[in-house]
Tab-separated table of C-alpha atoms in Angstrom:
chain	number	residue	atom	x	y	z
A	1	MET	CA	-1.539	10.139	4.216
A	2	ASN	CA	-5.207	9.981	3.418
A	3	PHE	CA	-4.893	11.658	0.054
A	4	TRP	CA	-7.985	9.979	-1.363
A	5	ARG	CA	-10.070	11.689	1.267
A	6	ALA	CA	-8.230	14.929	0.586
A	7	ILE	CA	-9.670	15.018	-2.933
A	8	THR	CA	-13.212	13.877	-2.098
A	9	PRO	CA	-16.107	16.288	-1.470
A	10	VAL	CA	-16.191	17.980	1.929
A	11	GLY	CA	-19.348	16.165	2.975
A	12	SER	CA	-17.766	12.813	2.225
A	13	ARG	CA	-14.675	13.735	4.220
A	14	LEU	CA	-16.741	14.716	7.222
A	15	GLN	CA	-18.531	11.402	7.047
A	16	ALA	CA	-15.206	9.626	6.719
A	17	HIS	CA	-14.111	10.972	10.107
A	18	ALA	CA	-17.060	9.355	11.852
A	19	GLN	CA	-15.905	6.541	14.125
A	20	PRO	CA	-17.398	3.081	13.681
A	21	ARG	CA	-18.751	1.318	16.730
A	22	ALA	CA	-16.410	-1.071	18.499
A	23	ILE	CA	-16.244	-4.441	16.785
A	24	ARG	CA	-15.555	-7.627	18.713
A	25	CYS	CA	-13.628	-10.190	16.710
A	26	PHE	CA	-12.006	-13.489	17.545
A	27	SER	CA	-9.330	-15.791	16.184
A	28	ALA	CA	-9.422	-19.557	16.376
A	29	SER	CA	-6.795	-19.816	19.137
A	30	THR	CA	-7.270	-16.639	21.176
A	31	ARG	CA	-10.060	-14.171	21.882
A	32	PHE	CA	-9.298	-10.494	21.597
A	33	SER	CA	-11.461	-7.432	21.210
A	34	TYR	CA	-10.403	-4.661	18.823
A	35	GLU	CA	-12.027	-1.491	17.573
A	36	PHE	CA	-10.223	-0.841	14.289
A	37	ILE	CA	-9.092	-4.298	13.154
A	38	GLN	CA	-10.439	-7.835	12.971
A	39	THR	CA	-8.457	-11.032	13.495
A	40	SER	CA	-9.176	-14.516	12.176
A	41	GLN	CA	-7.536	-17.764	11.146
A	42	PRO	CA	-8.916	-18.718	7.707
A	43	LYS	CA	-6.764	-21.855	7.451
A	44	PRO	CA	-4.668	-23.913	9.863
A	45	GLY	CA	-1.406	-22.105	10.503
A	46	VAL	CA	-2.617	-18.856	8.921
A	47	GLY	CA	-3.413	-15.726	10.920
A	48	GLN	CA	-5.241	-12.821	9.291
A	49	VAL	CA	-5.511	-9.180	10.338
A	50	THR	CA	-8.149	-7.114	8.522
A	51	LEU	CA	-8.091	-3.327	8.842
A	52	ASN	CA	-11.584	-2.218	9.759
A	53	ARG	CA	-12.307	1.521	9.618
A	54	PRO	CA	-14.791	1.338	6.735
A	55	LYS	CA	-16.146	4.876	7.030
A	56	ALA	CA	-12.588	6.245	6.849
A	57	LEU	CA	-11.469	3.886	4.068
A	58	ASN	CA	-9.174	2.241	6.635
A	59	ALA	CA	-7.215	5.455	7.202
A	60	LEU	CA	-4.276	4.770	9.484
A	61	CYS	CA	-4.402	6.408	12.893
A	62	THR	CA	-2.265	5.753	15.952
A	63	PRO	CA	-4.929	3.670	17.772
A	64	LEU	CA	-5.316	1.448	14.702
A	65	ILE	CA	-1.540	0.987	14.415
A	66	ASN	CA	-1.337	0.135	18.125
A	67	GLU	CA	-3.981	-2.556	17.655
A	68	LEU	CA	-2.237	-3.832	14.519
A	69	ASN	CA	1.107	-4.105	16.308
A	70	GLU	CA	-0.528	-5.930	19.222
A	71	ALA	CA	-2.293	-8.429	16.953
A	72	LEU	CA	0.840	-9.083	14.911
A	73	GLN	CA	2.871	-9.639	18.076
A	74	LYS	CA	0.319	-12.181	19.278
A	75	TYR	CA	0.443	-14.039	15.968
A	76	ASN	CA	4.238	-13.863	16.036
A	77	ALA	CA	4.205	-15.632	19.398
A	78	ALA	CA	1.407	-18.097	18.599
A	79	ASP	CA	2.429	-21.733	18.166
A	80	ASP	CA	-0.480	-22.381	15.778
A	81	VAL	CA	0.363	-19.558	13.336
A	82	SER	CA	3.178	-19.742	10.789
A	83	ALA	CA	2.136	-17.148	8.175
A	84	ILE	CA	0.182	-13.897	8.442
A	85	ILE	CA	-2.128	-12.068	6.025
A	86	LEU	CA	-2.674	-8.307	6.303
A	87	THR	CA	-5.600	-6.941	4.320
A	88	GLY	CA	-8.356	-4.337	4.235
A	89	SER	CA	-11.640	-4.277	2.346
A	90	GLU	CA	-12.441	-4.636	-1.329
A	91	LYS	CA	-12.707	-0.834	-1.531
A	92	ALA	CA	-9.606	0.111	0.426
A	93	PHE	CA	-6.536	-1.571	1.826
A	94	ALA	CA	-5.725	1.736	3.564
A	95	ALA	CA	-6.401	5.111	1.964
A	96	GLY	CA	-3.545	6.741	3.868
A	97	ALA	CA	-2.734	8.216	7.239
A	98	ASP	CA	-5.431	10.165	9.040
A	99	ILE	CA	-4.901	13.813	8.129
A	100	LYS	CA	-7.154	14.904	10.982
A	101	GLU	CA	-4.624	13.423	13.407
A	102	MET	CA	-1.570	14.852	11.632
A	103	ALA	CA	-2.646	18.336	10.603
A	104	PRO	CA	-2.265	20.072	13.998
A	105	LEU	CA	1.123	18.523	14.832
A	106	THR	CA	4.105	20.816	15.343
A	107	PHE	CA	7.693	19.888	14.553
A	108	SER	CA	8.594	19.528	18.224
A	109	GLU	CA	5.592	17.265	18.890
A	110	ALA	CA	6.285	15.016	15.898
A	111	TYR	CA	10.023	14.898	16.610
A	112	THR	CA	10.045	14.395	20.380
A	113	LYS	CA	7.220	11.837	20.298
A	114	SER	CA	8.687	9.989	17.268
A	115	PHE	CA	5.415	10.236	15.366
A	116	ILE	CA	4.753	7.218	13.086
A	117	GLU	CA	7.946	5.440	14.197
A	118	SER	CA	5.806	2.660	15.694
A	119	TRP	CA	4.218	2.114	12.268
A	120	SER	CA	7.364	0.277	11.157
A	121	LEU	CA	7.582	-2.126	14.097
A	122	LEU	CA	6.276	-4.985	11.978
A	123	THR	CA	9.485	-4.783	9.904
A	124	THR	CA	11.724	-5.335	12.932
A	125	GLN	CA	9.666	-7.353	15.420
A	126	ILE	CA	7.644	-9.840	13.345
A	127	ARG	CA	9.726	-12.823	12.250
A	128	LYS	CA	6.924	-14.731	10.531
A	129	PRO	CA	6.161	-13.852	6.884
A	130	ILE	CA	3.418	-11.304	6.222
A	131	ILE	CA	1.482	-11.186	2.952
A	132	ALA	CA	-0.319	-7.951	2.081
A	133	ALA	CA	-3.543	-8.544	0.150
A	134	VAL	CA	-4.302	-5.186	-1.465
A	135	SER	CA	-7.580	-4.214	-3.082
A	136	GLY	CA	-8.791	-0.688	-3.730
A	137	HIS	CA	-6.832	2.274	-2.382
A	138	ALA	CA	-3.343	1.917	-0.894
A	139	LEU	CA	-2.187	5.529	-0.802
A	140	GLY	CA	0.454	7.336	1.237
A	141	GLY	CA	0.751	5.461	4.508
A	142	GLY	CA	-1.363	2.647	3.058
A	143	CYS	CA	1.134	2.128	0.253
A	144	GLU	CA	3.950	2.257	2.783
A	145	LEU	CA	2.234	-0.302	5.020
A	146	ALA	CA	1.853	-2.705	2.087
A	147	MET	CA	5.543	-2.313	1.239
A	148	MET	CA	6.510	-3.145	4.830
A	149	CYS	CA	5.062	-6.624	4.286
A	150	ASP	CA	7.138	-9.477	2.868
A	151	ILE	CA	4.915	-10.200	-0.150
A	152	ILE	CA	2.359	-8.000	-1.920
A	153	TYR	CA	-0.581	-9.529	-3.770
A	154	CYS	CA	-3.104	-7.139	-5.302
A	155	THR	CA	-5.996	-6.775	-7.699
A	156	GLU	CA	-5.428	-5.348	-11.163
A	157	LYS	CA	-7.350	-2.213	-10.231
A	158	ALA	CA	-5.690	-1.646	-6.860
A	159	ASN	CA	-4.753	2.016	-6.524
A	160	PHE	CA	-1.244	2.677	-5.163
A	161	GLY	CA	0.519	6.001	-4.670
A	162	GLN	CA	2.780	8.237	-2.588
A	163	PRO	CA	1.119	11.618	-3.191
A	164	GLU	CA	2.421	13.380	-0.060
A	165	VAL	CA	3.827	16.186	-2.200
A	166	LYS	CA	0.246	17.344	-2.804
A	167	LEU	CA	-0.030	18.122	0.895
A	168	GLY	CA	3.283	19.919	1.174
A	169	THR	CA	5.193	17.042	2.743
A	170	ILE	CA	7.024	13.813	1.855
A	171	PRO	CA	6.529	10.085	2.542
A	172	GLY	CA	7.331	9.573	6.222
A	173	ALA	CA	6.999	5.827	6.841
A	174	GLY	CA	9.633	4.552	4.444
A	175	GLY	CA	7.861	5.216	1.144
A	176	SER	CA	10.747	6.965	-0.578
A	177	GLN	CA	13.162	4.217	0.423
A	178	ARG	CA	11.103	1.078	-0.163
A	179	LEU	CA	9.437	2.279	-3.364
A	180	THR	CA	12.825	3.181	-4.858
A	181	ARG	CA	14.229	-0.245	-3.984
A	182	ALA	CA	11.146	-1.939	-5.422
A	183	ILE	CA	10.775	-0.156	-8.772
A	184	GLY	CA	13.967	1.846	-9.318
A	185	LYS	CA	15.022	5.463	-8.778
A	186	SER	CA	13.690	7.082	-11.928
A	187	ARG	CA	10.180	5.644	-11.725
A	188	ALA	CA	9.943	6.207	-7.957
A	189	MET	CA	11.170	9.781	-8.368
A	190	GLU	CA	8.503	10.477	-10.981
A	191	LEU	CA	5.713	9.067	-8.816
A	192	ILE	CA	6.786	10.817	-5.619
A	193	LEU	CA	7.465	14.179	-7.278
A	194	THR	CA	4.173	14.221	-9.191
A	195	GLY	CA	1.976	12.413	-6.670
A	196	LYS	CA	0.600	10.220	-9.464
A	197	PHE	CA	-1.227	7.005	-8.625
A	198	PHE	CA	-0.410	3.643	-10.197
A	199	SER	CA	-2.473	0.510	-10.636
A	200	GLY	CA	-2.074	-2.977	-9.274
A	201	LYS	CA	-1.198	-4.186	-12.751
A	202	GLU	CA	1.598	-1.624	-12.941
A	203	ALA	CA	2.799	-2.612	-9.468
A	204	ALA	CA	3.110	-6.207	-10.668
A	205	ASP	CA	4.711	-5.246	-13.990
A	206	TRP	CA	7.317	-3.140	-12.157
A	207	GLY	CA	8.132	-5.843	-9.616
A	208	MET	CA	6.605	-4.232	-6.546
A	209	ALA	CA	3.795	-6.801	-6.305
A	210	ALA	CA	4.460	-10.519	-6.578
A	211	ARG	CA	1.109	-11.397	-8.166
A	212	VAL	CA	-1.944	-9.611	-9.522
A	213	PHE	CA	-5.514	-10.965	-9.565
A	214	PRO	CA	-8.567	-9.997	-11.638
A	215	THR	CA	-11.015	-9.782	-8.720
A	216	TYR	CA	-11.110	-9.278	-4.969
A	217	GLU	CA	-12.397	-12.828	-4.474
A	218	ALA	CA	-9.507	-14.246	-6.503
A	219	LEU	CA	-7.077	-12.075	-4.547
A	220	MET	CA	-8.185	-13.402	-1.176
A	221	GLU	CA	-8.343	-16.993	-2.427
A	222	GLY	CA	-4.831	-16.751	-3.862
A	223	THR	CA	-3.428	-15.022	-0.778
A	224	ILE	CA	-4.862	-17.598	1.602
A	225	LYS	CA	-3.588	-20.425	-0.601
A	226	THR	CA	-0.043	-19.034	-0.557
A	227	ALA	CA	-0.165	-18.431	3.193
A	228	GLU	CA	-1.422	-21.989	3.708
A	229	THR	CA	1.435	-23.338	1.591
A	230	ILE	CA	4.000	-21.409	3.641
A	231	ALA	CA	2.361	-22.554	6.878
A	232	GLY	CA	2.834	-26.163	5.748
A	233	TYR	CA	6.620	-25.918	5.989
A	234	SER	CA	8.959	-25.910	8.968
A	235	LYS	CA	8.631	-22.700	10.995
A	236	VAL	CA	12.392	-22.743	11.510
A	237	SER	CA	13.246	-22.750	7.809
A	238	VAL	CA	10.438	-20.291	6.925
A	239	MET	CA	11.694	-17.752	9.451
A	240	ALA	CA	15.261	-18.288	8.247
A	241	CYS	CA	14.167	-17.711	4.630
A	242	LYS	CA	12.567	-14.398	5.605
A	243	GLU	CA	15.669	-13.342	7.518
A	244	VAL	CA	18.164	-13.987	4.721
A	245	VAL	CA	16.026	-12.335	2.027
A	246	ASN	CA	15.579	-9.240	4.200
A	247	LYS	CA	19.323	-9.080	4.761
A	248	SER	CA	19.792	-8.784	1.002
A	249	GLN	CA	18.257	-5.315	1.284
A	250	ASP	CA	20.770	-4.187	3.906
A	251	LEU	CA	24.063	-5.831	2.971
A	252	ALA	CA	26.459	-5.715	0.055
A	253	LEU	CA	26.348	-8.864	-2.100
A	254	ARG	CA	29.461	-10.487	-0.632
A	255	ASP	CA	28.362	-9.817	2.951
A	256	GLY	CA	24.849	-11.040	2.156
A	257	VAL	CA	26.114	-14.299	0.677
A	258	GLU	CA	28.294	-14.883	3.746
A	259	PHE	CA	25.339	-14.207	6.042
A	260	GLU	CA	23.174	-16.611	4.027
A	261	ARG	CA	25.814	-19.325	4.265
A	262	ARG	CA	26.053	-18.974	8.042
A	263	VAL	CA	22.297	-19.367	8.397
A	264	PHE	CA	22.373	-22.309	5.974
A	265	HIS	CA	25.060	-24.008	8.055
A	266	GLY	CA	23.122	-23.274	11.242
A	267	LEU	CA	20.035	-25.084	9.977
A	268	PHE	CA	21.982	-28.346	9.971
A	269	GLY	CA	21.562	-28.159	13.739
A	270	SER	CA	17.759	-28.214	13.481
A	271	GLU	CA	15.555	-31.289	13.778
A	272	ASP	CA	13.523	-30.222	10.763
A	273	GLN	CA	16.544	-30.303	8.447
A	274	LYS	CA	16.978	-33.986	9.318
A	275	ILE	CA	13.240	-34.646	9.029
A	276	GLY	CA	12.957	-32.874	5.661
A	277	MET	CA	15.923	-34.537	4.002
A	278	LYS	CA	15.012	-37.986	5.357
A	279	ALA	CA	11.450	-37.592	4.045
A	280	PHE	CA	12.754	-36.474	0.647
A	281	ALA	CA	15.035	-39.522	0.393
A	282	GLU	CA	12.238	-41.851	1.422
A	283	LYS	CA	9.638	-40.088	-0.758
A	284	THR	CA	7.331	-39.472	2.203
A	285	LYS	CA	5.652	-36.360	3.534
A	286	PRO	CA	7.684	-34.687	6.287
A	287	GLU	CA	6.104	-34.310	9.714
A	288	TRP	CA	7.723	-31.139	10.943
A	289	SER	CA	8.708	-30.735	14.576
A	290	HIS	CA	9.303	-26.982	14.154
A	291	GLN	CA	12.527	-27.486	16.095
C-alpha cells in the first residue's frame, strides 16, 4: 500500500494522484503503447519493464498491473528475450498500492472480485527469470512486487517495508509469506507488526536481496550485466533452473531433491545439453539451439 504517500503532506498526496499523460514506448522486437509502464530491450536477449507513474511514485493500481502482466506475457513468449528486468525510477521502485483505489472497497467487492489476485500472476505464468532492480521506495505492495521476482538487486539506500498495520490492515499480496521465508519469522514479525522500514543494505545482509549497489547507476549497470549473462545461456536450462529453485519453496527437502533429479534427467533429452557438454569437452563456445 502506498504508505509513503500516507505520511507525506496533504498537498503532496493530492499531487501524487494526478495522472501522467499517456506515454508511448517501444521494445526492439515489438511495438506496444502503455500508459503506466515502459518497455525496452537494453541488451540482446534482455527485456526490461519500467514502472512509470512518476507523480504517484509508481504506486500500484489495477491498470498498471494489467499493463505489467501484459508486457511480461509478451516477453515470456518472445523468442528474442531470455531474461527480464523489472524496475522503477531512482526515487521509487513502487511506493505501494494506490490507497485511493483501495479505500472505498467493501469486503464483498474485494472478495468476490478477487482484488489484487492478478498482482501475483507473474509468479505462476512467467517462466523466464525476472530480476527486480530496486532503488528508492519499495513499500507495501512495492515490496511484495519485488519479492515476487526471482532475484532482487537494490541500492544501499533503497527503502523497503510492509507497513500495512499503520493503515489497519495486513500485507495482502504475499508479503507476510515471502518476507518470512526470506529473512526468518522473528525479523519478519517485528517488521510487519511495527511497520518499520528497512534499507537495501539490510535487505542484502538478511538475505532478501542478492546484491546491493552504492548508486542507482551501478544498480542498473549490474542488473543489466546479470540479465545479459543469463540471456547468454540455453533458454531450456535457464527455465529449468528457475523451476527447480522455485520448487524448493513448496516441497519438503526429499520431494524437492526428487523433483530436481527428474528435471535433470529430462534435460538429457534436449539438444542444448549435447551442445553444452560437447563444447565444454572441446573447449569451444557453445552455440545454443534453445531446443
